[in-house]
Every structure is written in C-alpha cells, then in structure tokens.
C-alpha cells in the first residue's frame, strides 16, 4: 500500500514539492554561509518525493544553533514552502483517493517550517517509533 501511495504522491504532489525544496537548497548552497540550510532542504526534498513509510523525529540534542537556524529558515524559506504544501494539499482533498495524500502533505508542514534538528527516519524502525 505504501508503494502505491508513494507512486500516486510522486505524480500529483511529490515532484512539485521536491522541486521547491531543491530550488531552496540550491539558493542556500550558492550563499556559502547557508550551506547547512541547503543540506537540510535537499534531505526534505528526498522526503517530499517518497514520504510514506518514513517519519520525522526531533533530535533532543539539536542545540541553540539549530534553533537560531530554524528562525532564519522560517523567515526566508519556511513560510513559502509551507504555503506550497497547503496549495498542493487543497486539490488533493477533492478526490477520495487524494485524502490520504492531502493529510500527508499537511503533516510535512512542521518539517518545512523548522527543518534543523529534525531527522527523517524509516517509520518501521522501532528505535524511532512514534507509536
């Protein structure tokens, strides 16, 4: 089921969202001081392509620098990427088969707003289980 949802997601939302994250990552990597933001953006782009079966967990040892970085990210890129998630979630909710995709899209908003100090892990890994 995950594979089917991931393929449908890839066609209707994943490519466009990942493209937004890749553009943000390239811009961040051009400016040398923002390379950590670019790396985080590329990680989220991979997650945006194939999200089902993976989850986001917060790293409790992230520290102050990731908090400061998240504030900077939120101002310059996070809000725009979150708006992209909302814009792509609304049409997905129109069809019955798109409802789980729209929900998954909305679940990606927190990591798009605050990417530093977050890890994208396999949902089946019992160490990172959120159940």
mmCIF file of C-alpha atoms in Angstrom:
data_model
loop_
_atom_site.group_PDB
_atom_site.id
_atom_site.type_symbol
_atom_site.label_atom_id
_atom_site.label_comp_id
_atom_site.label_asym_id
_atom_site.label_seq_id
_atom_site.Cartn_x
_atom_site.Cartn_y
_atom_site.Cartn_z
ATOM 1 C CA UNK A 1 0.000 0.000 0.000
ATOM 2 C CA UNK A 2 2.855 2.377 0.796
ATOM 3 C CA UNK A 3 4.343 1.901 -2.645
ATOM 4 C CA UNK A 4 1.024 2.661 -4.338
ATOM 5 C CA UNK A 5 0.504 5.792 -2.235
ATOM 6 C CA UNK A 6 4.098 6.887 -2.892
ATOM 7 C CA UNK A 7 3.674 6.495 -6.668
ATOM 8 C CA UNK A 8 0.405 8.457 -6.663
ATOM 9 C CA UNK A 9 2.036 11.054 -4.378
ATOM 10 C CA UNK A 10 5.045 11.333 -6.703
ATOM 11 C CA UNK A 11 2.833 12.078 -9.694
ATOM 12 C CA UNK A 12 0.425 14.549 -8.103
ATOM 13 C CA UNK A 13 2.470 16.356 -5.443
ATOM 14 C CA UNK A 14 5.936 14.936 -4.832
ATOM 15 C CA UNK A 15 7.726 16.222 -7.904
ATOM 16 C CA UNK A 16 6.482 19.785 -7.433
ATOM 17 C CA UNK A 17 7.234 19.912 -3.726
ATOM 18 C CA UNK A 18 10.654 18.343 -4.154
ATOM 19 C CA UNK A 19 11.417 20.854 -6.889
ATOM 20 C CA UNK A 20 10.622 23.688 -4.470
ATOM 21 C CA UNK A 21 12.959 22.206 -1.870
ATOM 22 C CA UNK A 22 15.711 21.673 -4.448
ATOM 23 C CA UNK A 23 15.455 25.298 -5.612
ATOM 24 C CA UNK A 24 15.649 26.468 -1.988
ATOM 25 C CA UNK A 25 18.627 24.147 -1.428
ATOM 26 C CA UNK A 26 20.486 25.428 -4.474
ATOM 27 C CA UNK A 27 19.957 29.035 -3.440
ATOM 28 C CA UNK A 28 21.169 28.218 0.066
ATOM 29 C CA UNK A 29 24.261 26.425 -1.251
ATOM 30 C CA UNK A 30 25.192 29.342 -3.506
ATOM 31 C CA UNK A 31 25.437 31.537 -0.435
ATOM 32 C CA UNK A 32 28.260 29.815 1.430
ATOM 33 C CA UNK A 33 27.128 30.651 4.942
ATOM 34 C CA UNK A 34 23.738 28.970 4.394
ATOM 35 C CA UNK A 35 25.057 25.584 3.221
ATOM 36 C CA UNK A 36 23.560 23.787 6.289
ATOM 37 C CA UNK A 37 20.152 25.076 5.198
ATOM 38 C CA UNK A 38 20.786 23.752 1.695
ATOM 39 C CA UNK A 39 21.682 20.313 3.016
ATOM 40 C CA UNK A 40 18.519 20.252 5.142
ATOM 41 C CA UNK A 41 16.498 21.328 2.122
ATOM 42 C CA UNK A 42 17.910 18.504 -0.011
ATOM 43 C CA UNK A 43 17.072 15.993 2.758
ATOM 44 C CA UNK A 44 13.484 17.229 2.853
ATOM 45 C CA UNK A 45 13.318 17.130 -0.960
ATOM 46 C CA UNK A 46 14.054 13.403 -0.843
ATOM 47 C CA UNK A 47 11.376 13.016 1.836
ATOM 48 C CA UNK A 48 8.914 15.013 -0.289
ATOM 49 C CA UNK A 49 9.442 12.611 -3.192
ATOM 50 C CA UNK A 50 8.712 9.414 -1.228
ATOM 51 C CA UNK A 51 7.110 10.222 2.171
ATOM 52 C CA UNK A 52 5.020 7.153 3.002
ATOM 53 C CA UNK A 53 6.894 4.732 5.233
ATOM 54 C CA UNK A 54 9.085 7.450 6.711
ATOM 55 C CA UNK A 55 8.550 9.858 9.559
ATOM 56 C CA UNK A 56 10.142 12.929 11.114
ATOM 57 C CA UNK A 57 11.523 12.871 14.656
ATOM 58 C CA UNK A 58 13.042 15.771 16.549
ATOM 59 C CA UNK A 59 16.607 15.483 17.825
ATOM 60 C CA UNK A 60 16.584 16.469 21.513
ATOM 61 C CA UNK A 61 20.301 17.271 21.345
ATOM 62 C CA UNK A 62 19.981 19.730 18.453
ATOM 63 C CA UNK A 63 21.062 22.779 20.455
ATOM 64 C CA UNK A 64 20.796 26.525 20.222
ATOM 65 C CA UNK A 65 22.365 26.882 16.780
ATOM 66 C CA UNK A 66 19.637 24.781 15.176
ATOM 67 C CA UNK A 67 17.004 26.913 16.942
ATOM 68 C CA UNK A 68 18.584 30.103 15.596
ATOM 69 C CA UNK A 69 18.907 28.494 12.171
ATOM 70 C CA UNK A 70 15.256 27.477 12.241
ATOM 71 C CA UNK A 71 14.212 31.079 12.899
ATOM 72 C CA UNK A 72 16.265 32.271 9.919
ATOM 73 C CA UNK A 73 14.898 29.427 7.769
ATOM 74 C CA UNK A 74 11.327 30.198 8.828
ATOM 75 C CA UNK A 75 11.631 33.814 7.721
ATOM 76 C CA UNK A 76 13.313 33.257 4.351
ATOM 77 C CA UNK A 77 12.127 29.857 3.098
ATOM 78 C CA UNK A 78 9.923 28.000 5.570
ATOM 79 C CA UNK A 79 6.815 30.095 5.158
ATOM 80 C CA UNK A 80 6.940 29.837 1.355
ATOM 81 C CA UNK A 81 7.449 26.076 1.423
ATOM 82 C CA UNK A 82 4.604 25.647 3.937
ATOM 83 C CA UNK A 83 2.348 27.675 1.635
ATOM 84 C CA UNK A 84 3.364 25.308 -1.172
ATOM 85 C CA UNK A 85 2.262 22.365 0.969
ATOM 86 C CA UNK A 86 -1.097 23.987 1.647
ATOM 87 C CA UNK A 87 -1.617 24.867 -2.018
ATOM 88 C CA UNK A 88 -0.896 21.294 -3.109
ATOM 89 C CA UNK A 89 -2.951 19.756 -0.268
ATOM 90 C CA UNK A 90 -6.189 21.549 -1.141
ATOM 91 C CA UNK A 91 -6.697 19.933 -4.589
ATOM 92 C CA UNK A 92 -5.711 16.538 -3.189
ATOM 93 C CA UNK A 93 -8.598 16.675 -0.718
ATOM 94 C CA UNK A 94 -11.085 16.992 -3.606
ATOM 95 C CA UNK A 95 -10.960 13.306 -4.553
ATOM 96 C CA UNK A 96 -11.424 10.374 -2.201
ATOM 97 C CA UNK A 97 -8.129 8.769 -3.184
ATOM 98 C CA UNK A 98 -6.345 12.074 -2.608
ATOM 99 C CA UNK A 99 -7.427 12.498 1.024
ATOM 100 C CA UNK A 100 -4.507 10.465 2.479
ATOM 101 C CA UNK A 101 -2.167 12.410 0.209
ATOM 102 C CA UNK A 102 -3.567 15.720 1.424
ATOM 103 C CA UNK A 103 -3.161 14.618 5.032
ATOM 104 C CA UNK A 104 0.437 13.572 4.349
ATOM 105 C CA UNK A 105 1.033 16.927 2.714
ATOM 106 C CA UNK A 106 -0.200 18.782 5.788
ATOM 107 C CA UNK A 107 1.944 16.549 8.031
ATOM 108 C CA UNK A 108 5.029 17.798 6.171
ATOM 109 C CA UNK A 109 4.398 21.429 7.132
ATOM 110 C CA UNK A 110 6.196 21.282 10.526
ATOM 111 C CA UNK A 111 9.415 19.978 8.962
ATOM 112 C CA UNK A 112 9.163 22.557 6.192
ATOM 113 C CA UNK A 113 8.934 25.311 8.805
ATOM 114 C CA UNK A 114 11.610 24.008 11.202
ATOM 115 C CA UNK A 115 13.966 21.600 9.376
ATOM 116 C CA UNK A 116 17.076 21.884 11.523
ATOM 117 C CA UNK A 117 17.134 19.471 14.430
ATOM 118 C CA UNK A 118 14.770 17.074 12.663
ATOM 119 C CA UNK A 119 15.610 13.608 11.353
ATOM 120 C CA UNK A 120 13.751 11.755 8.647
ATOM 121 C CA UNK A 121 13.739 8.078 9.573
ATOM 122 C CA UNK A 122 12.129 4.830 8.500
ATOM 123 C CA UNK A 123 8.741 4.502 10.198
ATOM 124 C CA UNK A 124 9.337 0.796 10.840
ATOM 125 C CA UNK A 125 12.475 1.434 12.900
ATOM 126 C CA UNK A 126 11.450 0.595 16.484
ATOM 127 C CA UNK A 127 14.075 2.950 17.943
ATOM 128 C CA UNK A 128 12.406 5.963 16.330
ATOM 129 C CA UNK A 129 8.867 4.691 16.581
ATOM 130 C CA UNK A 130 6.284 7.361 17.382
ATOM 131 C CA UNK A 131 3.578 4.835 18.287
#
